[in-house]
Amino acid sequence: MEDKAINFPLNSTKTNNVNSTTNETVLEIWGRASLQGQVKISGAKNSALAIMAGAILCPTDCRISNIPSLVDIGRMSQILQALGVKLTRNGDILDINARDIVSQEAPYDIVSQLRASFFVIGPLLTRLGVARVPLPGGCAIGARPVDLHVRGLQALGADVMIESGTVLAGVKGRGGRLKGTKIYLDYPSVGATETIMMAATLAEGETIIENAACEPEVVDLANFCCSMGAKIKGAGTQTITIAGVDRLHSTDYSIIPDRIEAGTFLVAGAIANSELVLTHVIPEHLSAVIAKLKEIGCQIRQEDLNCLRIIPGHLRGTNIETLPFPGFPTDLQAQFMALLAVSEGDSLISETVFENRLHHVAELNRMGANIYVKGNHAIVRGVPFLSGAPVQATDLRASAALVLAGIAARGKTVVRGLQHLDRGYENLEGKLRNLGVNLQRVTP
Ligand code: UD1
């Protein structure tokens, strides 16, 4: 296939016609089909977004493969282009050249739609000595401040202020270079760990991040940076040490599979009571998820190095608490709630990572689930079946939960708010249809 230069116009970030109430595109699902077959898991969205920002660190060509095709990736591409970065996409391969950064300011209209785009602040600041990035948007799942990112950059010697909704960061003296230091994070934030790690890569001297996030996407970003010549040790543990270098070099790097997409398909198999095979997964990234599926009554078999088979059994309730990795991921909480809604007995789900991430409860209850919310806890009383209904997706993972509920429900479910789904699942409908789900996107 021929290489195509990406051109994402800044005013066309909404790919689907989903915002109008009159002709909004919706997803219709007819539930209770029996599924079978195998599904290939795509590259990890959250790795890809951080690594694309990380490519700013390098003044020469970077090739990144296994990039999923998603609206969020398109938005991050637009941000990089607005900064002057050249991008060429060919299938799942993205070539990035950040030699000529023409602007230190990320455009508000895209940053406001994609929280991960804030991650450009670290690479911009450490490479140019100055960065201006609007406060981010993203899913409506809580306040999601950036104070830990800001405090980390300040500890590295940056002057940071917030003016008119934009974070302005600059390094005075020392040729505009950040200076390594020891940073303790009050909370192991994924984004703050990534921001500080990227900024420290080109800083003078050694930086130690304590209470760092251990998520596989943090490790992937560290591996990507190391492939460009960065000196990072300890990624995947609570202490990451970065020895600053003067310059990074070209790389050719493939990102890890998406553990959240994998978890979503495991739930699809369980909720449809159907045996499925997932390929291109890293089972160690799914330990907590696999443990919970086993408690719920499913068998999970590792068939090959990167291949998992789910064999569902009689579903029973369990308790889940979301936690930083290696704990149970908050990004699979909604999908597991859909599963527990049709599992026998009571379950308690506690959301501890985000303070406002239970919007899907009302929609699941509209489908016949029996879920009661108190604070950040949801008490799920299993029901024998769900009934198809019109439902509204409120955020990315909530929309996946509603699709899963639709797969399990009797009759037709109509999911609205597909702009959330399109942010983070590559070809979800195509993949589900191949497994036997009866669904279609329609514009009335
Ligand atoms: C990343 C993931 C997101 C996932 C989350 C937790 C990306 C693009 N997104 O988001 O899918 O749900 O990790 O696994 O990688 N917090 C602060 N101050 C900060 C930063 C975070 O208080 O400066 C709080 C947040 O409000 C939240 C908690 O820390 O309550 C966790 O956030 P964090 O780990 O930073 O998540 P993100 O990096 O935004």
PDB file of C-alpha atoms and ligand atoms in Angstrom, residues 46 115-116 119 144-149 187 189-191 330-331 353-354 357, ligand 1:
ATOM      1  CA  ASN A  46      -3.179   4.507  25.877  1.00  0.00           C
ATOM      2  CA  ARG A 115      -7.005  14.404  28.007  1.00  0.00           C
ATOM      3  CA  ALA A 116      -3.996  12.435  26.761  1.00  0.00           C
ATOM      4  CA  PHE A 119       1.004  14.637  27.718  1.00  0.00           C
ATOM      5  CA  ARG A 144      -9.130  14.732  36.597  1.00  0.00           C
ATOM      6  CA  PRO A 145      -6.748  17.491  37.647  1.00  0.00           C
ATOM      7  CA  VAL A 146      -3.154  17.794  36.390  1.00  0.00           C
ATOM      8  CA  ASP A 147      -1.583  18.987  39.646  1.00  0.00           C
ATOM      9  CA  LEU A 148       0.770  15.982  39.843  1.00  0.00           C
ATOM     10  CA  HIS A 149       2.057  16.657  36.318  1.00  0.00           C
ATOM     11  CA  TYR A 187      -0.717   9.049  43.889  1.00  0.00           C
ATOM     12  CA  SER A 189      -0.899   8.636  38.357  1.00  0.00           C
ATOM     13  CA  VAL A 190      -0.315   7.092  34.942  1.00  0.00           C
ATOM     14  CA  GLY A 191      -0.270  10.424  33.119  1.00  0.00           C
ATOM     15  CA  THR A 330     -10.850   1.095  36.312  1.00  0.00           C
ATOM     16  CA  ASP A 331     -11.140   0.978  32.506  1.00  0.00           C
ATOM     17  CA  VAL A 353      -9.513   5.507  40.921  1.00  0.00           C
ATOM     18  CA  PHE A 354     -12.050   8.043  39.602  1.00  0.00           C
ATOM     19  CA  ARG A 357     -17.379   6.773  37.036  1.00  0.00           C
TER      20      ARG A 357
HETATM   21  C1  UD1 B   1      -4.852   6.970  32.323  1.00  0.00           C
HETATM   22  C2  UD1 B   1      -5.577   6.313  31.188  1.00  0.00           C
HETATM   23  C3  UD1 B   1      -7.024   6.034  31.572  1.00  0.00           C
HETATM   24  C4  UD1 B   1      -7.079   5.213  32.863  1.00  0.00           C
HETATM   25  C5  UD1 B   1      -6.261   5.887  33.956  1.00  0.00           C
HETATM   26  C6  UD1 B   1      -6.159   5.041  35.211  1.00  0.00           C
HETATM   27  C7  UD1 B   1      -4.437   7.294  29.284  1.00  0.00           C
HETATM   28  C8  UD1 B   1      -4.535   8.136  28.083  1.00  0.00           C
HETATM   29  N1  UD1 B   1      -5.543   7.204  30.038  1.00  0.00           N
HETATM   30  O1  UD1 B   1      -5.499   8.211  32.552  1.00  0.00           O
HETATM   31  O2  UD1 B   1      -7.626   5.300  30.501  1.00  0.00           O
HETATM   32  O3  UD1 B   1      -8.430   5.138  33.290  1.00  0.00           O
HETATM   33  O4  UD1 B   1      -4.922   6.120  33.483  1.00  0.00           O
HETATM   34  O5  UD1 B   1      -5.638   3.786  34.923  1.00  0.00           O
HETATM   35  O6  UD1 B   1      -3.422   6.676  29.526  1.00  0.00           O
HETATM   36  N2  UD1 B   1      -4.979  12.672  39.364  1.00  0.00           N
HETATM   37  C9  UD1 B   1      -4.765  13.770  40.138  1.00  0.00           C
HETATM   38  N3  UD1 B   1      -3.824  14.688  39.746  1.00  0.00           N
HETATM   39  C10 UD1 B   1      -3.089  14.523  38.607  1.00  0.00           C
HETATM   40  C11 UD1 B   1      -3.301  13.370  37.834  1.00  0.00           C
HETATM   41  C12 UD1 B   1      -4.255  12.452  38.235  1.00  0.00           C
HETATM   42  O7  UD1 B   1      -5.413  13.958  41.167  1.00  0.00           O
HETATM   43  O8  UD1 B   1      -2.249  15.374  38.293  1.00  0.00           O
HETATM   44  C13 UD1 B   1      -6.009  11.690  39.779  1.00  0.00           C
HETATM   45  C14 UD1 B   1      -7.125  11.569  38.736  1.00  0.00           C
HETATM   46  O9  UD1 B   1      -8.097  12.570  38.914  1.00  0.00           O
HETATM   47  C15 UD1 B   1      -7.651  10.190  39.017  1.00  0.00           C
HETATM   48  C16 UD1 B   1      -6.388   9.417  39.441  1.00  0.00           C
HETATM   49  O10 UD1 B   1      -5.427  10.406  39.799  1.00  0.00           O
HETATM   50  O11 UD1 B   1      -8.562  10.213  40.083  1.00  0.00           O
HETATM   51  C17 UD1 B   1      -5.829   8.527  38.360  1.00  0.00           C
HETATM   52  O12 UD1 B   1      -5.523   9.300  37.235  1.00  0.00           O
HETATM   53  P1  UD1 B   1      -4.328   8.945  36.252  1.00  0.00           P
HETATM   54  O13 UD1 B   1      -3.665   7.677  36.665  1.00  0.00           O
HETATM   55  O14 UD1 B   1      -3.484  10.144  36.093  1.00  0.00           O
HETATM   56  O15 UD1 B   1      -5.105   8.696  34.903  1.00  0.00           O
HETATM   57  P2  UD1 B   1      -4.818   9.305  33.480  1.00  0.00           P
HETATM   58  O16 UD1 B   1      -3.348   9.322  33.212  1.00  0.00           O
HETATM   59  O17 UD1 B   1      -5.590  10.546  33.282  1.00  0.00           O
END
